[in-house]
Coordinates of C-alpha atoms in Angstrom, one line a residue:
M119 CA -59.0 -3.3 -49.2
S120 CA -61.5 -6.2 -50.4
N121 CA -65.0 -5.4 -51.6
G122 CA -66.3 -8.9 -50.5
D123 CA -66.7 -10.2 -54.1
D124 CA -63.1 -11.2 -54.6
D125 CA -62.1 -14.9 -54.4
P126 CA -59.8 -15.4 -51.4
A127 CA -57.4 -17.4 -53.5
D128 CA -57.0 -14.6 -56.0
A129 CA -56.4 -12.2 -53.2
S130 CA -53.6 -14.4 -51.9
E131 CA -52.0 -14.6 -55.3
E132 CA -52.1 -10.8 -55.6
A133 CA -50.5 -10.4 -52.2
D134 CA -47.7 -12.8 -53.2
A135 CA -47.1 -10.9 -56.4
A136 CA -46.9 -7.7 -54.4
D137 CA -44.4 -9.2 -52.1
D138 CA -42.2 -10.3 -55.0
G139 CA -42.4 -6.8 -56.5
G140 CA -41.3 -5.2 -53.2
D141 CA -38.2 -7.4 -53.1
A142 CA -37.3 -6.4 -56.7
D143 CA -37.7 -2.7 -55.8
E144 CA -34.8 -2.9 -53.4
S145 CA -32.4 -2.8 -56.3
M146 CA -31.9 0.5 -58.2
G147 CA -31.3 -1.5 -61.4
T148 CA -34.8 -3.1 -61.3
A149 CA -36.9 -0.5 -59.5
A150 CA -39.3 1.5 -61.6
A151 CA -38.2 5.1 -61.9
P152 CA -40.7 7.7 -60.6
T153 CA -42.6 9.5 -63.3
L154 CA -43.4 13.2 -63.4
P155 CA -47.0 13.7 -62.3
D156 CA -49.5 14.7 -65.1
D157 CA -51.3 16.9 -62.7
A158 CA -48.3 19.0 -61.4
T159 CA -49.4 20.5 -58.1
E160 CA -47.4 21.4 -55.1
E161 CA -48.3 18.2 -53.4
S162 CA -47.7 15.9 -56.4
L163 CA -44.4 17.6 -57.1
N164 CA -43.2 17.2 -53.5
E165 CA -44.2 13.5 -53.6
Y166 CA -42.1 13.2 -56.8
L167 CA -39.1 14.8 -55.2
D168 CA -39.6 12.5 -52.2
E169 CA -39.2 9.5 -54.5
I170 CA -36.1 11.1 -56.1
A171 CA -34.6 11.6 -52.6
E172 CA -35.1 7.9 -51.9
R173 CA -33.4 7.0 -55.1
L174 CA -30.5 9.3 -54.3
E175 CA -30.1 7.6 -50.9
A176 CA -30.1 4.2 -52.5
A177 CA -27.6 5.2 -55.3
E178 CA -24.5 3.1 -55.4
T179 CA -22.8 3.9 -58.7
E180 CA -22.1 6.9 -60.9
A181 CA -24.8 5.6 -63.3
D182 CA -27.3 5.7 -60.5
L183 CA -26.4 9.3 -59.8
D184 CA -26.7 10.1 -63.5
D185 CA -30.3 8.8 -63.4
V186 CA -31.1 10.9 -60.3
E187 CA -29.7 14.0 -62.2
A188 CA -32.0 13.2 -65.1
L189 CA -35.0 12.9 -62.8
L190 CA -34.1 16.3 -61.2
D191 CA -34.1 17.8 -64.7
D192 CA -37.6 16.5 -65.3
A193 CA -38.6 17.9 -61.9
E194 CA -37.4 21.4 -62.9
T195 CA -39.3 21.2 -66.1
G196 CA -42.4 20.2 -64.2
I197 CA -42.0 23.0 -61.7
E198 CA -41.6 25.5 -64.5
G199 CA -44.8 24.4 -66.2
A200 CA -46.9 23.9 -63.1
D201 CA -49.8 26.3 -62.3
L202 CA -48.7 27.2 -58.8
P203 CA -49.9 30.2 -56.7
E204 CA -47.6 33.1 -56.7
P205 CA -46.7 34.7 -53.3
D206 CA -48.1 38.1 -52.2
E207 CA -45.3 40.6 -52.9
D208 CA -46.5 42.8 -50.1
D209 CA -46.2 40.0 -47.5
E210 CA -42.7 38.9 -46.7
D211 CA -43.9 35.8 -44.9
A212 CA -46.2 34.7 -47.7
D213 CA -45.9 31.1 -48.9
D214 CA -43.9 30.6 -52.1
P215 CA -44.6 27.0 -53.4
R216 CA -42.5 27.4 -56.6
G217 CA -39.5 28.8 -54.6
D218 CA -39.8 26.0 -52.0
L219 CA -39.8 23.3 -54.7
E220 CA -36.9 24.9 -56.5
D221 CA -34.9 25.0 -53.3
R222 CA -35.6 21.3 -52.8
V223 CA -34.3 20.5 -56.3
A224 CA -31.1 22.6 -55.6
E225 CA -30.6 20.7 -52.3
L226 CA -31.0 17.3 -54.1
R227 CA -28.5 18.4 -56.7
D228 CA -26.0 19.3 -54.0
G229 CA -26.6 15.8 -52.6
V230 CA -25.8 14.2 -55.9
E231 CA -22.5 16.1 -56.2
E232 CA -21.6 15.1 -52.6
A233 CA -22.3 11.5 -53.4
R234 CA -20.2 11.4 -56.5
G235 CA -16.6 10.2 -56.6
P236 CA -14.1 10.4 -55.3
Y237 CA -12.2 10.3 -58.6
G238 CA -8.6 9.9 -59.6
E239 CA -8.6 13.6 -60.4
D240 CA -9.3 14.3 -56.8
V241 CA -6.1 12.4 -55.9
I242 CA -4.1 14.3 -58.5
D243 CA -5.4 17.6 -57.2
A244 CA -4.4 16.7 -53.6
I245 CA -0.9 15.6 -54.7
E246 CA -0.3 18.8 -56.7
A247 CA -1.4 20.9 -53.7
A248 CA 1.0 19.0 -51.5
S249 CA 3.8 19.4 -54.1
G250 CA 3.2 23.2 -54.1
T251 CA 3.4 23.3 -50.4
V252 CA 6.7 21.5 -50.3
A253 CA 8.1 23.8 -53.0
D254 CA 6.8 27.1 -51.8
T255 CA 7.4 26.8 -48.0
E256 CA 10.6 27.8 -46.3
W257 CA 11.4 24.9 -44.0
T258 CA 13.8 24.8 -41.0
E259 CA 16.4 22.1 -41.1
D260 CA 14.3 19.8 -38.9
G261 CA 11.2 20.7 -40.9
H262 CA 13.0 19.7 -44.1
E263 CA 13.8 16.3 -42.7
D264 CA 10.2 15.7 -41.6
V265 CA 9.0 16.8 -45.0
A266 CA 11.3 14.3 -46.7
A267 CA 10.1 11.5 -44.4
A268 CA 6.4 12.4 -45.1
V269 CA 7.0 12.4 -48.9
A270 CA 8.9 9.1 -48.8
S271 CA 6.1 7.5 -46.7
F272 CA 3.5 8.8 -49.1
V273 CA 5.3 7.5 -52.2
D274 CA 5.5 4.0 -50.7
E275 CA 1.8 3.9 -49.8
A276 CA 0.7 5.4 -53.1
A277 CA 2.9 3.0 -55.1
D278 CA 1.3 0.0 -53.3
A279 CA -2.2 1.3 -53.9
I280 CA -1.5 2.0 -57.6
D281 CA 0.2 -1.3 -58.2
E282 CA -2.7 -3.2 -56.6
A283 CA -5.3 -1.6 -58.9
A284 CA -3.2 -0.9 -62.0
A285 CA 0.0 -2.9 -62.0
D286 CA 1.5 -1.2 -65.1
A287 CA 0.6 2.4 -64.3
I288 CA 3.9 3.3 -62.6
D289 CA 6.0 1.4 -65.1
E290 CA 4.4 3.2 -68.0
A291 CA 4.6 6.7 -66.4
D292 CA 7.6 8.9 -67.4
E293 CA 9.4 8.5 -64.1
D294 CA 9.3 6.1 -61.2
P295 CA 8.6 8.1 -57.9
E296 CA 10.3 5.5 -55.7
A297 CA 13.3 5.4 -58.0
L298 CA 13.6 9.2 -57.8
L299 CA 13.8 9.1 -54.0
G300 CA 16.0 6.1 -54.0
E301 CA 18.5 7.8 -56.3
A302 CA 18.7 10.8 -54.0
A303 CA 19.3 8.6 -51.0
D304 CA 21.9 6.5 -52.8
D305 CA 23.8 9.6 -53.9
E306 CA 26.6 10.0 -51.3
E307 CA 27.1 13.7 -52.0
T308 CA 23.3 14.3 -51.5
A309 CA 23.1 12.2 -48.4
A310 CA 26.1 13.9 -46.9
A311 CA 24.5 17.3 -47.6
G312 CA 21.3 16.5 -45.6
P313 CA 17.8 15.5 -46.5
I314 CA 16.6 14.9 -50.1
P315 CA 16.5 18.3 -51.9
V316 CA 13.1 19.9 -52.4
D317 CA 13.2 19.7 -56.2
Q318 CA 13.6 15.9 -56.0
L319 CA 10.8 15.6 -53.4
T320 CA 8.4 17.5 -55.7
A321 CA 9.6 15.5 -58.7
A322 CA 8.7 12.3 -56.8
L323 CA 5.2 13.7 -56.0
D324 CA 4.7 14.8 -59.6
A325 CA 5.6 11.3 -60.7
V326 CA 2.9 9.8 -58.4
A327 CA 0.4 12.2 -59.9
A328 CA 1.4 11.2 -63.4
A329 CA 1.1 7.5 -62.5
V330 CA -2.5 8.1 -61.1
A331 CA -3.4 9.8 -64.4
E332 CA -1.9 6.9 -66.3
A333 CA -4.0 4.4 -64.3
G334 CA -7.2 6.1 -65.4
F335 CA -9.1 5.0 -62.3
D336 CA -12.8 4.4 -62.5
A337 CA -14.8 5.9 -59.6
D338 CA -16.9 2.7 -59.2
E339 CA -14.5 -0.1 -60.2
D340 CA -11.4 1.4 -58.4
A341 CA -13.2 2.9 -55.4
D342 CA -10.9 1.1 -52.9
A343 CA -7.7 2.2 -54.7
I344 CA -8.9 5.8 -54.8
A345 CA -9.9 5.7 -51.1
A346 CA -6.4 4.3 -50.2
L347 CA -4.7 7.1 -52.2
L348 CA -6.8 9.8 -50.6
E349 CA -6.0 8.4 -47.2
A350 CA -2.3 8.5 -48.1
T351 CA -2.6 12.2 -49.3
D352 CA -4.4 13.0 -46.0
D353 CA -1.4 11.5 -44.1
L354 CA 1.0 13.5 -46.3
E355 CA -0.9 16.7 -45.7
A356 CA -0.8 16.1 -42.0
G357 CA 2.9 15.4 -42.1
L358 CA 3.5 18.7 -43.9
D359 CA 1.3 20.6 -41.5
D360 CA 3.4 19.2 -38.6
A361 CA 6.8 20.0 -40.2
E362 CA 8.5 23.0 -38.9
E363 CA 8.5 26.2 -41.0
W364 CA 10.6 29.3 -40.5
D365 CA 7.5 31.2 -39.9
D366 CA 6.7 29.0 -37.0
L367 CA 9.8 30.2 -35.1
E368 CA 10.0 33.4 -33.1
T369 CA 12.3 36.0 -34.7
H370 CA 15.2 35.4 -32.2
E371 CA 14.9 31.7 -32.8
Q372 CA 15.2 32.3 -36.6
L373 CA 18.3 34.5 -36.0
R374 CA 19.9 32.0 -33.7
A375 CA 19.2 29.1 -36.2
Q376 CA 21.0 31.1 -38.9
G377 CA 24.0 31.9 -36.8
Y378 CA 23.3 35.6 -36.2
Y379 CA 24.4 35.5 -32.5
D380 CA 27.4 33.3 -33.1
V381 CA 29.7 36.3 -33.2
L382 CA 28.9 37.3 -29.6
G383 CA 31.3 36.5 -26.8
H384 CA 31.1 38.9 -23.8
Y385 CA 29.2 42.0 -24.7
K386 CA 27.8 45.0 -22.9
D387 CA 25.5 46.5 -25.5
F388 CA 21.8 45.8 -25.3
P389 CA 19.8 44.7 -26.9
V390 CA 21.9 41.8 -27.9
E391 CA 20.8 42.1 -31.5
W392 CA 22.6 45.5 -31.6
A393 CA 25.7 44.0 -30.0
A394 CA 25.8 41.3 -32.7
L395 CA 25.1 43.9 -35.4
K396 CA 28.3 45.8 -34.4
E397 CA 30.4 42.6 -34.6
H398 CA 28.9 41.8 -38.0
E399 CA 29.7 45.3 -39.3
A400 CA 33.3 45.0 -38.0
Q401 CA 33.7 41.6 -39.7
G402 CA 32.0 42.7 -42.9
N403 CA 29.2 40.1 -42.6
V404 CA 26.9 41.8 -45.1
D405 CA 24.4 38.8 -45.2
M406 CA 23.9 39.0 -41.5
I407 CA 23.2 42.7 -41.5
L408 CA 20.7 42.1 -44.3
L409 CA 19.2 39.3 -42.2
A410 CA 18.8 41.6 -39.2
L411 CA 17.3 44.4 -41.4
D412 CA 14.7 42.0 -42.7
S413 CA 13.9 40.1 -39.5
L414 CA 14.0 42.8 -36.8
Q415 CA 11.0 44.9 -37.4
S416 CA 11.9 47.8 -35.1
E417 CA 12.8 51.4 -36.0
F418 CA 15.8 51.2 -33.7
M419 CA 17.4 48.2 -35.4
E420 CA 16.4 49.4 -38.9
R421 CA 18.2 52.7 -38.2
H422 CA 21.3 51.0 -36.9
C423 CA 21.4 48.5 -39.8
L424 CA 21.3 51.3 -42.3
E425 CA 23.9 53.3 -40.4
A426 CA 26.2 50.2 -40.5
F427 CA 25.9 50.0 -44.2
E428 CA 26.6 53.7 -44.6
R429 CA 29.8 53.4 -42.5
M430 CA 30.9 50.3 -44.4
G431 CA 30.6 52.0 -47.7
K432 CA 32.1 49.9 -50.5
R433 CA 32.8 47.0 -48.0
G434 CA 29.0 46.6 -47.7
K435 CA 28.4 46.5 -51.4
T436 CA 27.1 43.1 -52.6
E437 CA 24.4 42.3 -55.2
D438 CA 21.9 41.6 -52.4
S439 CA 22.7 44.7 -50.4
V440 CA 22.5 47.0 -53.4
Q441 CA 19.1 45.4 -54.3
E442 CA 17.8 45.9 -50.8
I443 CA 19.0 49.5 -50.5
L444 CA 18.0 50.5 -54.0
G445 CA 14.5 49.3 -53.3
R446 CA 14.3 51.8 -50.4
A447 CA 15.9 54.5 -52.5
E448 CA 13.2 54.0 -55.1
K449 CA 10.8 55.3 -52.5
R450 CA 12.9 58.5 -52.1
D451 CA 14.4 57.3 -48.8
Q452 CA 17.3 59.7 -48.2
P453 CA 19.3 57.4 -45.8
A454 CA 19.2 54.7 -48.5
I455 CA 20.3 57.2 -51.2
R456 CA 23.3 58.2 -48.9
I457 CA 24.3 54.6 -48.6
L458 CA 24.2 54.0 -52.3
G459 CA 26.6 56.9 -52.7
K460 CA 29.0 55.5 -50.0
M461 CA 28.8 52.1 -51.8
A462 CA 29.6 53.8 -55.1
A463 CA 26.7 51.7 -56.5
A464 CA 26.6 52.5 -60.2
E465 CA 23.5 50.3 -60.4
A466 CA 21.6 53.2 -58.7
T467 CA 22.5 55.9 -61.3
D468 CA 19.3 55.7 -63.4
T469 CA 17.1 55.9 -60.3
L470 CA 19.0 58.8 -58.8
V471 CA 19.2 60.8 -62.0
E472 CA 15.4 60.8 -62.1
Y473 CA 15.5 62.8 -58.8
V474 CA 17.9 65.5 -59.9
P475 CA 15.3 68.0 -61.1
E476 CA 13.0 67.7 -58.1
D477 CA 13.3 71.3 -57.1
S478 CA 10.3 71.0 -54.8
N479 CA 12.4 68.9 -52.4
P480 CA 15.7 70.7 -51.9
Q481 CA 16.9 68.3 -49.2
L482 CA 16.3 65.3 -51.5
Q483 CA 18.2 67.1 -54.2
K484 CA 21.3 67.7 -52.0
T485 CA 21.4 64.0 -50.9
V486 CA 21.0 62.8 -54.5
F487 CA 23.7 65.2 -55.9
K488 CA 26.2 64.0 -53.4
A489 CA 25.4 60.4 -54.0
L490 CA 25.8 60.8 -57.7
G491 CA 29.1 62.5 -57.2
E492 CA 30.4 59.7 -54.9
I493 CA 29.3 57.1 -57.5
G494 CA 31.1 59.1 -60.2
A495 CA 28.2 58.7 -62.5
P496 CA 29.1 60.2 -66.0
E497 CA 25.4 60.0 -67.0
A498 CA 24.6 62.6 -64.3
V499 CA 26.9 65.3 -65.8
Q500 CA 24.4 67.1 -68.0
P501 CA 21.4 66.8 -65.5
L502 CA 23.6 68.3 -62.8
A503 CA 25.0 71.0 -65.0
D504 CA 21.4 72.0 -65.8
Q505 CA 20.9 72.7 -62.1
L506 CA 23.7 75.5 -62.1
D507 CA 21.4 77.9 -64.0
P508 CA 20.8 80.8 -61.7
D509 CA 17.6 81.6 -63.6
G510 CA 16.2 78.1 -63.1
D511 CA 14.0 76.7 -60.3
T512 CA 16.8 75.1 -58.3
D513 CA 17.2 76.6 -54.8
D514 CA 20.3 78.8 -54.3
L515 CA 21.3 76.6 -51.4
V516 CA 21.2 73.5 -53.6
R517 CA 23.2 74.8 -56.6
P518 CA 26.6 74.6 -54.8
H519 CA 25.9 70.9 -54.2
A520 CA 25.4 70.4 -57.9
A521 CA 28.7 72.0 -58.6
R522 CA 30.5 69.9 -56.0
A523 CA 28.9 66.7 -57.4
L524 CA 30.3 67.6 -60.9
G525 CA 33.8 68.0 -59.3
L526 CA 33.5 64.6 -57.6
I527 CA 32.5 63.0 -61.0
G528 CA 35.6 64.7 -62.6
D529 CA 34.3 64.6 -66.1
A530 CA 35.8 67.2 -68.4
R531 CA 32.5 67.9 -70.0
A532 CA 31.6 69.8 -66.9
V533 CA 34.4 72.4 -67.3
D534 CA 32.4 74.9 -69.4
P535 CA 29.2 75.0 -67.3
L536 CA 31.3 75.2 -64.1
A537 CA 33.4 78.0 -65.6
D538 CA 30.2 79.9 -66.6
A539 CA 28.9 79.5 -63.0
L540 CA 32.2 80.8 -61.7
E541 CA 32.0 83.9 -63.9
D542 CA 28.3 84.8 -63.8
D543 CA 26.6 83.3 -60.8
P544 CA 25.4 85.9 -58.3
S545 CA 26.0 83.6 -55.3
D546 CA 29.6 83.5 -54.0
D547 CA 28.8 80.0 -52.5
V548 CA 28.0 78.7 -56.0
R549 CA 31.1 80.3 -57.5
A550 CA 33.4 78.9 -54.8
A551 CA 31.8 75.5 -55.2
A552 CA 32.4 75.8 -59.0
G553 CA 36.0 76.7 -58.4
W554 CA 36.5 73.7 -56.1
A555 CA 34.9 71.4 -58.7
L556 CA 37.1 72.7 -61.5
R557 CA 40.2 72.1 -59.3
Q558 CA 39.0 68.5 -58.8
I559 CA 38.6 68.0 -62.5
G560 CA 42.2 69.2 -62.7
T561 CA 42.8 69.7 -66.4
R562 CA 44.9 72.7 -67.4
E563 CA 41.8 74.3 -68.9
A564 CA 39.9 73.9 -65.6
L565 CA 42.8 75.2 -63.5
E566 CA 43.3 78.2 -65.7
A567 CA 39.6 79.0 -65.4
V568 CA 39.8 79.1 -61.6
A569 CA 43.2 80.8 -61.4
E570 CA 41.8 84.0 -63.0
Y571 CA 40.0 84.7 -59.7
A572 CA 43.0 84.5 -57.4
D573 CA 42.5 88.3 -56.7
E574 CA 38.7 88.0 -56.4
H575 CA 37.2 90.2 -53.7
S576 CA 35.3 87.2 -52.3
F577 CA 37.6 85.3 -49.9
V578 CA 36.0 81.9 -50.7
V579 CA 36.4 82.4 -54.4
S580 CA 39.9 83.9 -54.3
T581 CA 41.0 80.9 -52.1
E582 CA 40.1 78.5 -54.9
G583 CA 41.8 80.8 -57.4
E584 CA 45.1 80.8 -55.4
K585 CA 45.0 77.0 -55.0
A586 CA 44.6 76.7 -58.8
E587 CA 47.5 79.1 -59.4
R588 CA 49.7 76.9 -57.1
A589 CA 48.6 73.8 -59.0
L590 CA 49.6 75.4 -62.3
D591 CA 52.9 76.5 -60.9
D592 CA 53.7 73.0 -59.6
E593 CA 52.8 71.7 -63.0
A594 CA 55.1 74.2 -64.7
E595 CA 58.2 73.5 -62.5
P596 CA 60.7 71.1 -64.0
A597 CA 61.1 67.8 -62.3
P598 CA 64.1 67.7 -60.0
T599 CA 67.2 66.1 -61.6
A600 CA 68.6 63.1 -60.0

């Protein structure tokens, strides 16, 4: 505003100069940076932050954003040193000038971070995330085809964007992503087998990521290329989201897709899953029974799947089925332990031997003893023999099962402890079981130990003694001459 003494011409020149300065301020490169007020009050600091906010809005390059960051550092210093009123601690609604100013600085810093980039590293992160999705997801057949198409489309788009901005980046990377997919498509064996294998799809994606790293994109100079690549990764992500996963299917659809129901013709058992299970058991289709056990989350089907394995015995033994059943046995699941015995799964010996001395669970012990006997595990001889001690903690009803298990194993090292049990045990059931076990071992020493009790007052014991006598007599008779 003029005081009346100024020359009109001078005032005009000053106005022109002001207009020229205003035009210059439109560019961040020539605009004067705001300075921290000497008198740091709430009002002056807010005005300072207003100026910083304007510079943030006008920022066009990473360097501009760096300048804004430096100004915010100054603002924090100014706020720390300012003599500002402190809020009343007893009044929750009291004004807090310092806290309000610090909140504004934090919001502006967030704005700087949002304005930065995108960078080549953002593209690499997006590609690596997509590669992980491709590798870690179980796709249906149709889904795999869609994934392969999405990856191929992305590789084409990405290669064009990289070539346009950094022509040598793909050539200088370790592998050419387009060549990787092209080789897979040209391979007659691969093409006949179906879509490009997952490992080649992920290799192509990794090659694109390597080419982006090789290009060393600058956020300012290569902004268009980075934007094009991010748009391509968005399309890739959308394609993967749309591709069909096994988890997208209902359980019966998964089973149908994997051929579980193919064995059914005319059937009368319901549910149909049970009818199919019976056919798979009859045909020895272990993988299909495992599929049903894993997929059909009902107690009814779980029980019937396990019973099928128990009936199949050794026919149901594969590496996968033993692994599945052993996993259950490790949780002391008795049906699973019975199955391992029927399978004669020696792989389960170490696990089952650990359960032998569990006298607090007699029913588990009985199941374990029988399974070890059916497996024929020599490692179990001494642990089982230890359970024959009548002065030990093993239940009287369990000790006969230990003796029978030793008989099934048939190891001659069990002869002495079984003979001791036959002689000294107060339970006729244990003695009879020991006599039976000695007969199963069948060595002359074992048979003679039992034959001594042919005249025993206990019928169950004397029966074993008589059978041992006959076995010795048969052994002594000369072979008939021709």
